[in-house]
Amino acid sequence: MQLLQKDIIIVGGGGAGLRAAIAAAEAAPGLQVALLSKVYPMRSHTVAAEGGAAAVTLAEDSLAGHFQDTISGSDWLAEQNVVDYFVQHAYQELVQLERWGCPWSRKADGTVQVRRFGGMKTERTWFAADKTGFHILHTLFQTSLRYPTINRFDEYFVIDLLVVEQQIAGVLAIHFKTGQLVQIQAKSVILATGGAGRVFHYNTNGGIVTGDGMALAYRHGVALRDMEFVQYHPTGLPGSGILITEACRGEGGILLNKDGYRYLQDYDLGPVTPAGQPKNNYMELGPRDKLSQAFWQQQKLGLTADYQGHAVVYLDLRHLGSQHLTQRLPFICELAKAYVNIDPANSPIPIRPAVHYTMGGILTDINCHTSIAGLFAVGECASVGLHGANRLGSNSLSELLVFGKVAGEQAAALAQQTSLVPVSAIMAQSKHQQTSISSLFGNSSESMVAIRTEMTQAMEQGCGIYRDNNGMQRCLTSLHNLKSRYARLTVSDSSKVYNSALLQHVELGFSLDVAEAICRSALARTESRGAHQRLDEGMTTRNDRDFLQHSLALRQADGSTAISWQAVTITSLPPTERRYGAAAHSPANSNISQLKAAQEKGLQHE
Amino acid sequence: MNKTISISRYNPEQDSQPQLQTYQVVSEHSTSVLDALLQVQQQDPSLSLRWSCRMAICGSCGVMINGIPKLGCKTFVRDYPEQLVISPLAHFAVEKDLIVDMSPFLQHLSAVKPYLINAEKSLQPHKQTPAQLAKYQQFANCINCGLCYSACPQFGLNPEFIGPAAITLAQRYNLDSRDQGKAVRMPQLNSKNGVWACTFVGFCSEVCPKKVDPAAAVNQGKVASASDFIISMFTP
Ligand SMILES: Cc1cc2nc3c(=O)[nH]c(=O)nc-3n(C[C@H](O)[C@H](O)[C@H](O)COP(=O)(O)OP(=O)(O)OC[C@H]3O[C@@H](n4cnc5c(N)ncnc54)[C@H](O)[C@@H]3O)c2cc1C
Ligand code: FES
């Protein structure tokens, strides 16, 4: 085992981890930062984000507007103080990225261009063509090269956190290239490990998005918050789940069922807007949860088409014209050509919902601090409280930046005040892990692939777009069986160098823990809110009396999950009904006066 | 449809050199070479390869397919009715199976100071017109997959050559209207392992999965380097 000491460890080289690393290096140039990632940072899944990053930009927009859209998008389960901080700082973070060289798309006069996005009432989404995440990630990675105190540990796979009496002491990692176990001590640790979309069968996520950080924290007694809220993106490619960005609809794309009918008008999102003239919050620019749910309804009615065995509807971009498409959506044209052999200028693209984003995650306060002293979490793995029951598209890239900076600065401040936990206090834990890793090798009749596939299918069936008690109970039973099979599973390949089988084995263990937290939280929430929709009698609507609360999944000593509840912070916008399309403007909606009140409370642009 | 594929296998703890091994996979119309490799990994978990996004943007999955560098996730089994041989990226040291040592590539990238150099402090965004953006935009699309290094005969002969992607990245910043760092990047580009090491074969641009056209960047780099040289001759 190799033993190292640093001041700050950041686990994850995606947008959140890199932003945190830069912030820490700038805040405390005297501290040594270790940036660990199981893949080279520019392979992190932030790279796949297409659409854009939100911040109040236009003169006619307001911070109150972004605040309201986010809260209402969250179905009132966002932490309002966190949203307030977020909307106030998002713009400056996008400018910071611009100053670091991000190639944002521009207007003719050279100012930054913003586009429409679902659930946002005004154009406020910055974009770099349709490769926003790619450009953000590469800009951050390249900028990080300027800081000599950022020590990269590429292809280091973290398998455990070292914790002594509720105080973080470091991490344990496997160096993928050599198979060597590495113990790194640090005064503060930031988890920035991304989401858990791979827990589901059909998803828009990369193979590495297996929920590792969530499980790492959960196993040490940190609560996972709001795990039942899993976002289905309405437009993934059939089979692969590859994402076709929402920006397609922002640009004017329309959704058609098998009869060529714009079915969204039947689900409280109308009236129909003319093709190519999108209107914020109407039809195709409604929020993701509503759109994915409408697909499910259409499928029930037999109105979806078939694409190689998958139920699909169509995303029609033809009316936008080939020139506009190649300019604004070049990556989409490339993906459609490569993976479904379609030129979007000539034919509609077959699409269907796919799991996209985990709204829930590691519980943190507004400073990204968890319940373990010195342990921080940020980005998709965390629940700082921005997204509640449903994330608005383009809020999470901005989140990585705004809270990545917070996490980096907070971790640096803390590291400057504390000293390392003595190595003697952690050696036993490290040795124990070393023994359990070496005991994994051998031959068993269980198959890793079988367990993984059964898990993702159980989640898809039990915790999908619509859920009911029986389905979730079945899912939970399967997960328990899979966990006991996992306990018997061994790793047949005992080689040291780049042992993929070992990594996948450990990842599967993380995923199973996260899956159980999702299923348990979903069972406990006996109402429907945002991305969590139940079919059971008496549970099909939102129930603020009992459930205007966050769920907290806590691991028990026996390995089971217990659910408790936490109040939601509401500062200025009390819950009202969530409405889109024309319904948002009907007199029944008492939203307006409260929105006005929030506006008057002074949420003005800084 | 059943398909036989050959994969170069190498375990440094056992083998003295890589060897081809054949496997059966099921191939449908949409089966990518990456999908096929992952099927093989299900049969034989000891197969090591890099991948993540499976949508041609993370740059992990570069391999040689019938001797040509390609992204596994953007190449389809259907396009290889005859033989299909998959081996690790050429010109890099093989670590295990399809995994190569990417550290020389990362060193070269880092060496060209690939970040915006501009001392001005401001809280406002720069202005940059679409035309100014268009000057470097294409070069900013490099996904760091390394295929161009496998295609480059010069890099094969001289691993110190900073190579197509690093030169492209340097050009990406040199051409950015917001950047003032060209002077600090040029010595690297002018050096013997910089642009002049390229003999202009152009295969790098052919294999680029993102149409970044590194050969054009290298050529522009040569022009810039030459004028740099001429200017330095006439300035005292
Ligand atoms: C296809 C797609 C498109 C999207 N488009 C948008 C969009 O347009 N706008 C928007 O706002 N959001 C979008 N999102 C969401 C957003 O991109 C993600 O939420 C965000 O990028 C996550 O960033 P992150 O830094 O938290 O994690 P990631 O970028 O996933 O990075 C996680 C990092 O953690 C590391 N890691 C994980 N586990 C371990 C371990 N055990 N040991 C060591 N390292 C580990 C990984 O190597 C990686 O470096 C999109 C998401 C997807 C999937
Ligand atoms: S897997 Fe990401 S480029 Fe192929």
PDB file of N, CA and C and ligand atoms in Angstrom, chain A residues 339, chain B residues 34 50-62 71-74 143 145, ligand 2:
ATOM      1  N   TYR A 339     -26.116   7.058 -35.149  1.00  0.00           N
ATOM      2  CA  TYR A 339     -26.747   6.041 -34.303  1.00  0.00           C
ATOM      3  C   TYR A 339     -28.153   5.631 -34.719  1.00  0.00           C
TER       4      TYR A 339
ATOM      5  N   LEU B  34     -17.526  -0.790 -30.220  1.00  0.00           N
ATOM      6  CA  LEU B  34     -17.495  -0.763 -28.756  1.00  0.00           C
ATOM      7  C   LEU B  34     -18.507  -1.756 -28.177  1.00  0.00           C
ATOM      8  N   ARG B  50     -10.807   1.055 -22.593  1.00  0.00           N
ATOM      9  CA  ARG B  50     -11.348   2.293 -22.036  1.00  0.00           C
ATOM     10  C   ARG B  50     -12.600   2.685 -22.820  1.00  0.00           C
ATOM     11  N   TRP B  51     -13.590   3.147 -22.114  1.00  0.00           N
ATOM     12  CA  TRP B  51     -14.784   3.698 -22.762  1.00  0.00           C
ATOM     13  C   TRP B  51     -15.580   4.425 -21.707  1.00  0.00           C
ATOM     14  N   SER B  52     -16.455   5.339 -22.110  1.00  0.00           N
ATOM     15  CA  SER B  52     -17.458   5.831 -21.176  1.00  0.00           C
ATOM     16  C   SER B  52     -18.710   6.334 -21.880  1.00  0.00           C
ATOM     17  N   CYS B  53     -18.589   7.375 -22.710  1.00  0.00           N
ATOM     18  CA  CYS B  53     -19.814   8.071 -23.147  1.00  0.00           C
ATOM     19  C   CYS B  53     -20.620   7.283 -24.162  1.00  0.00           C
ATOM     20  N   ARG B  54     -19.994   6.423 -24.918  1.00  0.00           N
ATOM     21  CA  ARG B  54     -20.539   5.679 -26.071  1.00  0.00           C
ATOM     22  C   ARG B  54     -21.283   6.588 -27.078  1.00  0.00           C
ATOM     23  N   MET B  55     -20.928   7.897 -27.089  1.00  0.00           N
ATOM     24  CA  MET B  55     -21.532   8.812 -28.055  1.00  0.00           C
ATOM     25  C   MET B  55     -20.491   9.743 -28.671  1.00  0.00           C
ATOM     26  N   ALA B  56     -19.271   9.238 -28.781  1.00  0.00           N
ATOM     27  CA  ALA B  56     -18.231   9.907 -29.560  1.00  0.00           C
ATOM     28  C   ALA B  56     -17.898  11.316 -29.086  1.00  0.00           C
ATOM     29  N   ILE B  57     -17.859  11.504 -27.765  1.00  0.00           N
ATOM     30  CA  ILE B  57     -17.528  12.836 -27.271  1.00  0.00           C
ATOM     31  C   ILE B  57     -16.513  12.799 -26.123  1.00  0.00           C
ATOM     32  N   CYS B  58     -16.359  11.661 -25.438  1.00  0.00           N
ATOM     33  CA  CYS B  58     -15.428  11.642 -24.299  1.00  0.00           C
ATOM     34  C   CYS B  58     -14.006  11.309 -24.728  1.00  0.00           C
ATOM     35  N   GLY B  59     -13.860  10.715 -25.904  1.00  0.00           N
ATOM     36  CA  GLY B  59     -12.526  10.469 -26.438  1.00  0.00           C
ATOM     37  C   GLY B  59     -11.791   9.281 -25.839  1.00  0.00           C
ATOM     38  N   SER B  60     -12.498   8.412 -25.122  1.00  0.00           N
ATOM     39  CA  SER B  60     -11.818   7.292 -24.436  1.00  0.00           C
ATOM     40  C   SER B  60     -11.486   6.109 -25.330  1.00  0.00           C
ATOM     41  N   CYS B  61     -12.329   5.844 -26.336  1.00  0.00           N
ATOM     42  CA  CYS B  61     -12.409   4.487 -26.878  1.00  0.00           C
ATOM     43  C   CYS B  61     -11.627   4.283 -28.173  1.00  0.00           C
ATOM     44  N   GLY B  62     -10.587   5.083 -28.409  1.00  0.00           N
ATOM     45  CA  GLY B  62      -9.802   4.929 -29.632  1.00  0.00           C
ATOM     46  C   GLY B  62      -9.098   3.584 -29.701  1.00  0.00           C
ATOM     47  N   LEU B  71     -12.663   5.591 -33.417  1.00  0.00           N
ATOM     48  CA  LEU B  71     -13.396   5.482 -32.156  1.00  0.00           C
ATOM     49  C   LEU B  71     -14.256   4.230 -32.229  1.00  0.00           C
ATOM     50  N   GLY B  72     -14.130   3.357 -31.245  1.00  0.00           N
ATOM     51  CA  GLY B  72     -14.930   2.135 -31.244  1.00  0.00           C
ATOM     52  C   GLY B  72     -16.418   2.419 -31.222  1.00  0.00           C
ATOM     53  N   CYS B  73     -16.811   3.508 -30.541  1.00  0.00           N
ATOM     54  CA  CYS B  73     -18.246   3.749 -30.391  1.00  0.00           C
ATOM     55  C   CYS B  73     -18.857   4.411 -31.609  1.00  0.00           C
ATOM     56  N   LYS B  74     -18.013   4.853 -32.549  1.00  0.00           N
ATOM     57  CA  LYS B  74     -18.573   5.520 -33.724  1.00  0.00           C
ATOM     58  C   LYS B  74     -18.285   4.728 -34.991  1.00  0.00           C
ATOM     59  N   ILE B 143     -11.426  16.233 -29.142  1.00  0.00           N
ATOM     60  CA  ILE B 143     -11.864  15.476 -27.965  1.00  0.00           C
ATOM     61  C   ILE B 143     -10.711  14.723 -27.295  1.00  0.00           C
ATOM     62  N   CYS B 145      -8.799  12.309 -28.260  1.00  0.00           N
ATOM     63  CA  CYS B 145      -8.874  10.848 -28.353  1.00  0.00           C
ATOM     64  C   CYS B 145      -7.539  10.229 -28.725  1.00  0.00           C
TER      65      CYS B 145
HETATM   66  S1  FES C   2     -16.868   5.964 -25.539  1.00  0.00           S
HETATM   67 FE1  FES C   2     -16.623   8.122 -25.452  1.00  0.00          FE
HETATM   68  S2  FES C   2     -15.734   8.529 -27.403  1.00  0.00           S
HETATM   69 FE2  FES C   2     -16.250   6.446 -27.542  1.00  0.00          FE
END
